[in-house]
XYZ file of N, CA and C in Angstrom:
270
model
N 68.765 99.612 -63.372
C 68.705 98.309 -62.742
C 69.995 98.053 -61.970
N 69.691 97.625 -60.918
C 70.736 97.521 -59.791
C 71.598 95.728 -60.162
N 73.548 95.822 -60.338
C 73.680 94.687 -60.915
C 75.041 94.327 -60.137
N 73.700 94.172 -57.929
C 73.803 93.772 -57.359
C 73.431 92.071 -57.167
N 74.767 90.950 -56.807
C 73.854 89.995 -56.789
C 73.858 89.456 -55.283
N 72.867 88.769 -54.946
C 73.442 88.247 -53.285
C 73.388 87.175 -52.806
N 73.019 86.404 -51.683
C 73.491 85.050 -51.158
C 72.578 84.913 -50.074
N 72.191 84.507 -49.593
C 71.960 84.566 -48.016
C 71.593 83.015 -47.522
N 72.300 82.758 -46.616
C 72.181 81.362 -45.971
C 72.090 81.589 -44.292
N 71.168 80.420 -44.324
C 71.448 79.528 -42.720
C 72.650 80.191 -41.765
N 72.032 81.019 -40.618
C 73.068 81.371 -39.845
C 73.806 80.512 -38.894
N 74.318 79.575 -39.361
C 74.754 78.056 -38.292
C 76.472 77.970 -38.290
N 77.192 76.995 -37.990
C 78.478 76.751 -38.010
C 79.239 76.297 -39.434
N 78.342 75.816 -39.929
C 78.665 75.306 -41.217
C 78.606 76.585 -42.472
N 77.734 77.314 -42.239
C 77.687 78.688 -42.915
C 78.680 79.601 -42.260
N 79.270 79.533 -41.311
C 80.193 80.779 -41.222
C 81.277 80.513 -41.555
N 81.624 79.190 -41.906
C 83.192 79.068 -42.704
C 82.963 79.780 -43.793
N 81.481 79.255 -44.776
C 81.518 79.880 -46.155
C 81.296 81.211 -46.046
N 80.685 81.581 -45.144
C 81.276 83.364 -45.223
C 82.010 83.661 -45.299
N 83.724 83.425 -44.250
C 84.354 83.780 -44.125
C 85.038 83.253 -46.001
N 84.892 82.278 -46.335
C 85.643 81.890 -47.761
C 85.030 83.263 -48.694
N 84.171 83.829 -48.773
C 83.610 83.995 -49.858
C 84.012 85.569 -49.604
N 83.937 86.188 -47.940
C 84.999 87.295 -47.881
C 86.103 87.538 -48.197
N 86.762 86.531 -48.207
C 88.006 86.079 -48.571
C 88.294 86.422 -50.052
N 87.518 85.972 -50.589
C 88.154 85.686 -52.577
C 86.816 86.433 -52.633
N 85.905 86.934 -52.190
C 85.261 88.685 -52.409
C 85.363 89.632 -51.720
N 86.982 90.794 -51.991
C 86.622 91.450 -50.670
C 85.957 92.933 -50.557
N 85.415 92.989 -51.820
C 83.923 94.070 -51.889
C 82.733 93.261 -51.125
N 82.609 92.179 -50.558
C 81.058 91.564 -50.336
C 81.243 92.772 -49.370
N 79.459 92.852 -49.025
C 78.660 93.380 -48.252
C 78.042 92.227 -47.844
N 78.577 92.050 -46.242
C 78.027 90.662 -45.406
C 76.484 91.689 -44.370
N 75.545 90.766 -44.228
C 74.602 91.714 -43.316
C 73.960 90.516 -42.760
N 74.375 90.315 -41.101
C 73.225 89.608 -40.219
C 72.630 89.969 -40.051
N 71.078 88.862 -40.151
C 70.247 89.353 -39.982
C 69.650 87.826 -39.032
N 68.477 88.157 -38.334
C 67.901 86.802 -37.155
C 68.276 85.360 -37.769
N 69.101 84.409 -37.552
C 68.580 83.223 -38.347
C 69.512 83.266 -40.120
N 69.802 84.114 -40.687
C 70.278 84.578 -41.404
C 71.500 85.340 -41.733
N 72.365 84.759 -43.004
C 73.383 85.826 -43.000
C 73.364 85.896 -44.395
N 72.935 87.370 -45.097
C 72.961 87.681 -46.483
C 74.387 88.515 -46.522
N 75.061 88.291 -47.837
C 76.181 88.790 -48.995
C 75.341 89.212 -49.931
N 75.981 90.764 -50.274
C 75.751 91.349 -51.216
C 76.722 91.985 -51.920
N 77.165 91.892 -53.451
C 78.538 91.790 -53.761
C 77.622 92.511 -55.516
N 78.314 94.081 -55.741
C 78.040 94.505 -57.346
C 79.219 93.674 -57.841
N 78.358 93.306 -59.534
C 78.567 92.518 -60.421
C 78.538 91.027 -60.586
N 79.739 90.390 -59.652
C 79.303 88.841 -59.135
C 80.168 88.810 -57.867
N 79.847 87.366 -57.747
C 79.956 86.539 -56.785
C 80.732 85.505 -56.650
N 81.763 85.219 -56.068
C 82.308 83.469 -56.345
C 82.362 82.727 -54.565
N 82.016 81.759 -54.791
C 82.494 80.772 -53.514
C 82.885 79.369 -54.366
N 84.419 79.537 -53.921
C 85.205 78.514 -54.274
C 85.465 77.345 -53.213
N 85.209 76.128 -53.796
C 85.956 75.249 -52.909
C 86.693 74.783 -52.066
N 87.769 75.387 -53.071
C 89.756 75.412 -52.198
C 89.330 76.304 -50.614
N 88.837 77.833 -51.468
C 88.766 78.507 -49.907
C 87.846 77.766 -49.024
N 86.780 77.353 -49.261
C 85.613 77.163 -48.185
C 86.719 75.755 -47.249
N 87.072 74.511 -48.111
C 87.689 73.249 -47.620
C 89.166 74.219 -46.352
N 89.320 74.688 -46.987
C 90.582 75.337 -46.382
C 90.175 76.153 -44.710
N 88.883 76.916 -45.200
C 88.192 77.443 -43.508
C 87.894 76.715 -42.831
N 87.116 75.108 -43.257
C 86.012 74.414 -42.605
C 87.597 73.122 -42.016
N 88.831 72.952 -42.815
C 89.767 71.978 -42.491
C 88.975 70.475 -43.038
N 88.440 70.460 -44.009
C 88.042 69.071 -44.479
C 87.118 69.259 -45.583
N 86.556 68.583 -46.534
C 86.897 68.160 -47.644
C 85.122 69.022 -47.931
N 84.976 69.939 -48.596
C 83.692 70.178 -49.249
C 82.952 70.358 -50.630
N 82.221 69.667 -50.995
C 81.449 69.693 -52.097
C 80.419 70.749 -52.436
N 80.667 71.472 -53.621
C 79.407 73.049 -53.911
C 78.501 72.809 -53.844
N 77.500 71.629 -54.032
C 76.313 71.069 -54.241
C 76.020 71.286 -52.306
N 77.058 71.135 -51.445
C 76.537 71.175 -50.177
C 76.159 72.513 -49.558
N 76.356 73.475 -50.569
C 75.952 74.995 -50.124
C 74.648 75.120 -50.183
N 73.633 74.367 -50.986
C 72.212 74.270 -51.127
C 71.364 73.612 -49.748
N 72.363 73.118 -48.821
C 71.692 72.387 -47.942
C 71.626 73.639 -46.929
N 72.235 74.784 -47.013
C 72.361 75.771 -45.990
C 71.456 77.229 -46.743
N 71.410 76.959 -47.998
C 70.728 78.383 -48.686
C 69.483 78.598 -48.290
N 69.151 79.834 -47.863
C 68.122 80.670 -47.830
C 67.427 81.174 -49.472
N 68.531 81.987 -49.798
C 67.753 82.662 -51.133
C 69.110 83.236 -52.036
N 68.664 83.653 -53.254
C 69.908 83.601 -53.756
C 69.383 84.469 -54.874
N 69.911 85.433 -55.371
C 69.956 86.692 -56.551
C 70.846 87.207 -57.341
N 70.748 86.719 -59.058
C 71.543 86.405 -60.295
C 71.717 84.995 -60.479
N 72.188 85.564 -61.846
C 72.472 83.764 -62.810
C 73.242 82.924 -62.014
N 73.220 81.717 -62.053
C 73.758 80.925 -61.153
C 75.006 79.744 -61.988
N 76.381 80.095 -62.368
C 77.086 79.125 -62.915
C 77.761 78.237 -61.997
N 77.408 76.993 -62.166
C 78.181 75.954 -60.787
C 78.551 74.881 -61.434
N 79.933 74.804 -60.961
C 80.826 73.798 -61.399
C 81.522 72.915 -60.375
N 82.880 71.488 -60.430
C 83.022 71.474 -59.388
C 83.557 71.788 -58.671
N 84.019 73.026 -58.766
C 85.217 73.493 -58.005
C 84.844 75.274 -57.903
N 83.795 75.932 -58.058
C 83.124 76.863 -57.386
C 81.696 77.052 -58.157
N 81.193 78.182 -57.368
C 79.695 78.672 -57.516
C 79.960 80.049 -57.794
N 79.279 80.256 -59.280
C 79.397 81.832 -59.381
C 78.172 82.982 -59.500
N 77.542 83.921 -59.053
C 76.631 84.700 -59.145
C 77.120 85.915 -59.801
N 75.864 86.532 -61.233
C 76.326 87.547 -62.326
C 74.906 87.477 -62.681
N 74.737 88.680 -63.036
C 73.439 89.108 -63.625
C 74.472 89.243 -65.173
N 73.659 87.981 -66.202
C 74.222 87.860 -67.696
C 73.294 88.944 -68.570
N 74.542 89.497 -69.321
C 74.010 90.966 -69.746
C 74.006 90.954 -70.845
């Protein structure tokens, strides 16, 4: 079993800060555009933190606002307020 997990959101302006955050503080992701779409794929987990994303975008963001841009999403999902983590729990 593959214990790959991944991400993929909304290919817009508001999603490419959190790419760039989540390259940032993951720098194993595997980023892949695709039409309309930009999937992360990252073995073991995943984090998108706050600090980084507020810090790309220059103003103030909430984790709950990453759901307004998600496509699809693969592994356990721990979210708190100050990041989002993806792990297949073993």
């Amino acid at each position: 079993m593959s214990s790959k997990v991944y991400l993929a959101l909304q290919d817009n302006d508001t999603s490419r800060y959190i790419v760039e955050a989540i390259e940032q503080d993951n720098p194993e992701v595997v980023v892949i555009h695709q039409p309309a779409m930009i999937r992360m794929e990252c073995e073991g987990q995943l984090v998108v933190k706050k600090a980084t994303v507020e810090e790309k975008m220059g103003q103030s963001w909430d984790v709950q606002e990453l759901h307004l841009n998600l496509v699809t999403i693969g592994g356990n999902v721990d979210e708190d307020d100050e990041q989002l983590t993806l792990s297949w729990n073993r």
